[in-house]
Amino acid sequence: MKKKASEKAAALMAIRPEYVEKIAEGTKTFELRRKIGQEFVERKIPTIAVYSSAPTQRIVGLIEVLKVHHMSLKDLWRLVEGSAGISYIQYQEYFKGVSSGYAIEILRYIPTFYSTLSELGITRPPQNYQFINETQLDQILSKGLM
């Protein structure tokens, strides 16, 4: 059954350029989040469009999601240590005030030619993430893969 254009085809996620670079290099294989929607946990959204925040301010690639882990911060650090692109001190600061967190395990990063948010009809970058539909995902893919 073909998805309707309005259905959730992927998520658009803002990630800082230094972390996008680590993802592209393959040294960062987990993207950490304090909270995330149930669709990720149930693995119903297998693709993330990567919006590289300022100064880049463009969609620069796609992430194929392998799995989303949700666990206590202690257990989560054991899982992601050395693969999340941050130190333990940065990890503690990021997760300050919460008792559990999420790690999106990256199966593959696919660089794409740059797309702007306005090309997708989006006026501002997401704070955490937002869903995009199949038409918007197709617009990113139509620019071509690098």
mmCIF file of C-alpha atoms in Angstrom, residues 5-135:
data_model
loop_
_atom_site.group_PDB
_atom_site.id
_atom_site.type_symbol
_atom_site.label_atom_id
_atom_site.label_comp_id
_atom_site.label_asym_id
_atom_site.label_seq_id
_atom_site.Cartn_x
_atom_site.Cartn_y
_atom_site.Cartn_z
ATOM 1 C CA ALA A 5 1.920 12.364 0.956
ATOM 2 C CA SER A 6 0.708 13.579 4.349
ATOM 3 C CA GLU A 7 1.955 10.475 6.183
ATOM 4 C CA LYS A 8 5.158 10.499 8.219
ATOM 5 C CA ALA A 9 7.903 9.242 5.910
ATOM 6 C CA ALA A 10 10.932 10.442 7.871
ATOM 7 C CA ALA A 11 12.014 12.756 10.629
ATOM 8 C CA LEU A 12 13.921 15.990 10.178
ATOM 9 C CA MET A 13 16.448 16.349 12.978
ATOM 10 C CA ALA A 14 18.716 19.300 13.747
ATOM 11 C CA ILE A 15 22.280 18.234 14.560
ATOM 12 C CA ARG A 16 25.273 20.521 15.150
ATOM 13 C CA PRO A 17 27.810 20.588 12.288
ATOM 14 C CA GLU A 18 30.646 19.134 14.396
ATOM 15 C CA TYR A 19 28.485 16.088 15.161
ATOM 16 C CA VAL A 20 27.293 15.774 11.556
ATOM 17 C CA GLU A 21 30.964 15.603 10.562
ATOM 18 C CA LYS A 22 31.587 12.794 13.069
ATOM 19 C CA ILE A 23 28.529 10.918 11.781
ATOM 20 C CA ALA A 24 29.778 11.301 8.196
ATOM 21 C CA GLU A 25 33.243 10.042 9.226
ATOM 22 C CA GLY A 26 31.677 7.034 10.959
ATOM 23 C CA THR A 27 33.124 7.897 14.386
ATOM 24 C CA LYS A 28 29.704 8.822 15.820
ATOM 25 C CA THR A 29 27.306 5.911 15.490
ATOM 26 C CA PHE A 30 24.781 7.009 18.121
ATOM 27 C CA GLU A 31 22.744 10.222 18.181
ATOM 28 C CA LEU A 32 21.633 11.047 21.713
ATOM 29 C CA ARG A 33 18.315 12.592 22.697
ATOM 30 C CA ARG A 34 16.733 13.462 26.028
ATOM 31 C CA LYS A 35 13.321 12.515 24.679
ATOM 32 C CA ILE A 36 11.935 11.229 21.422
ATOM 33 C CA GLY A 37 8.585 10.208 19.977
ATOM 34 C CA GLN A 38 7.124 6.733 20.298
ATOM 35 C CA GLU A 39 7.421 6.237 16.514
ATOM 36 C CA PHE A 40 11.199 6.099 16.888
ATOM 37 C CA VAL A 41 11.040 3.607 19.727
ATOM 38 C CA GLU A 42 8.725 1.363 17.722
ATOM 39 C CA ARG A 43 11.010 1.844 14.692
ATOM 40 C CA LYS A 44 8.225 3.117 12.490
ATOM 41 C CA ILE A 45 10.386 6.025 11.291
ATOM 42 C CA PRO A 46 13.505 4.381 9.856
ATOM 43 C CA THR A 47 14.953 7.493 8.194
ATOM 44 C CA ILE A 48 16.217 10.793 9.561
ATOM 45 C CA ALA A 49 16.899 13.783 7.322
ATOM 46 C CA VAL A 50 19.910 15.521 8.873
ATOM 47 C CA TYR A 51 19.649 19.294 9.184
ATOM 48 C CA SER A 52 23.102 20.678 9.971
ATOM 49 C CA SER A 53 22.474 23.710 12.183
ATOM 50 C CA ALA A 54 24.286 27.079 12.005
ATOM 51 C CA PRO A 55 26.425 28.029 10.250
ATOM 52 C CA THR A 56 25.585 25.346 7.617
ATOM 53 C CA GLN A 57 21.776 25.573 7.903
ATOM 54 C CA ARG A 58 21.057 22.935 5.265
ATOM 55 C CA ILE A 59 19.834 19.361 5.022
ATOM 56 C CA VAL A 60 23.059 17.498 4.295
ATOM 57 C CA GLY A 61 22.216 13.807 4.452
ATOM 58 C CA LEU A 62 20.043 10.941 5.584
ATOM 59 C CA ILE A 63 20.491 8.519 8.463
ATOM 60 C CA GLU A 64 19.158 4.990 8.263
ATOM 61 C CA VAL A 65 18.133 4.060 11.798
ATOM 62 C CA LEU A 66 19.155 0.616 13.025
ATOM 63 C CA LYS A 67 17.549 0.787 16.466
ATOM 64 C CA VAL A 68 16.493 3.213 19.168
ATOM 65 C CA HIS A 69 17.678 2.429 22.678
ATOM 66 C CA HIS A 70 15.940 3.809 25.779
ATOM 67 C CA MET A 71 17.526 3.107 29.136
ATOM 68 C CA SER A 72 18.907 4.520 32.345
ATOM 69 C CA LEU A 73 21.722 7.012 31.894
ATOM 70 C CA LYS A 74 24.231 4.618 33.462
ATOM 71 C CA ASP A 75 23.338 1.797 31.058
ATOM 72 C CA LEU A 76 23.070 4.179 28.113
ATOM 73 C CA TRP A 77 26.616 5.467 28.681
ATOM 74 C CA ARG A 78 27.920 1.885 28.741
ATOM 75 C CA LEU A 79 26.310 1.374 25.338
ATOM 76 C CA VAL A 80 27.434 4.604 23.638
ATOM 77 C CA GLU A 81 30.802 5.343 25.266
ATOM 78 C CA GLY A 82 33.305 6.059 22.514
ATOM 79 C CA SER A 83 30.599 6.049 19.824
ATOM 80 C CA ALA A 84 28.505 9.134 20.621
ATOM 81 C CA GLY A 85 31.064 11.796 19.772
ATOM 82 C CA ILE A 86 31.088 13.333 23.259
ATOM 83 C CA SER A 87 32.971 12.981 26.529
ATOM 84 C CA TYR A 88 31.428 11.693 29.738
ATOM 85 C CA ILE A 89 31.371 15.249 31.141
ATOM 86 C CA GLN A 90 29.462 16.463 28.061
ATOM 87 C CA TYR A 91 27.149 13.458 28.387
ATOM 88 C CA GLN A 92 26.358 14.293 32.024
ATOM 89 C CA GLU A 93 25.709 17.940 31.163
ATOM 90 C CA TYR A 94 23.423 17.064 28.245
ATOM 91 C CA PHE A 95 21.309 14.652 30.289
ATOM 92 C CA LYS A 96 21.217 16.802 33.454
ATOM 93 C CA GLY A 97 17.777 16.646 35.059
ATOM 94 C CA VAL A 98 16.584 13.383 33.470
ATOM 95 C CA SER A 99 17.001 9.791 34.636
ATOM 96 C CA SER A 100 16.926 8.061 31.261
ATOM 97 C CA GLY A 101 17.788 8.865 27.691
ATOM 98 C CA TYR A 102 17.621 7.708 24.103
ATOM 99 C CA ALA A 103 20.334 6.671 21.684
ATOM 100 C CA ILE A 104 19.501 6.416 18.005
ATOM 101 C CA GLU A 105 21.800 3.767 16.571
ATOM 102 C CA ILE A 106 22.945 4.728 13.091
ATOM 103 C CA LEU A 107 23.020 1.956 10.506
ATOM 104 C CA ARG A 108 24.254 4.168 7.688
ATOM 105 C CA TYR A 109 24.757 7.819 6.821
ATOM 106 C CA ILE A 110 24.034 8.852 3.245
ATOM 107 C CA PRO A 111 25.270 12.314 2.230
ATOM 108 C CA THR A 112 22.939 14.225 -0.078
ATOM 109 C CA PHE A 113 23.291 17.428 -2.013
ATOM 110 C CA TYR A 114 22.188 20.339 0.155
ATOM 111 C CA SER A 115 18.510 21.189 0.533
ATOM 112 C CA THR A 116 17.154 24.209 2.339
ATOM 113 C CA LEU A 117 14.212 24.071 4.701
ATOM 114 C CA SER A 118 12.309 26.571 2.565
ATOM 115 C CA GLU A 119 12.511 24.156 -0.391
ATOM 116 C CA LEU A 120 10.495 21.736 1.739
ATOM 117 C CA GLY A 121 8.006 24.382 2.864
ATOM 118 C CA ILE A 122 9.477 24.489 6.380
ATOM 119 C CA THR A 123 9.959 27.919 7.934
ATOM 120 C CA ARG A 124 12.298 27.139 10.843
ATOM 121 C CA PRO A 125 14.534 24.322 11.993
ATOM 122 C CA PRO A 126 13.122 21.839 14.482
ATOM 123 C CA GLN A 127 14.085 22.200 18.147
ATOM 124 C CA ASN A 128 14.410 18.432 18.477
ATOM 125 C CA TYR A 129 12.831 16.887 15.392
ATOM 126 C CA GLN A 130 9.746 17.098 13.229
ATOM 127 C CA PHE A 131 8.189 14.676 10.818
ATOM 128 C CA ILE A 132 8.352 15.150 7.079
ATOM 129 C CA ASN A 133 6.117 13.482 4.533
ATOM 130 C CA GLU A 134 7.012 11.378 1.517
ATOM 131 C CA THR A 135 6.826 14.346 -0.863
#
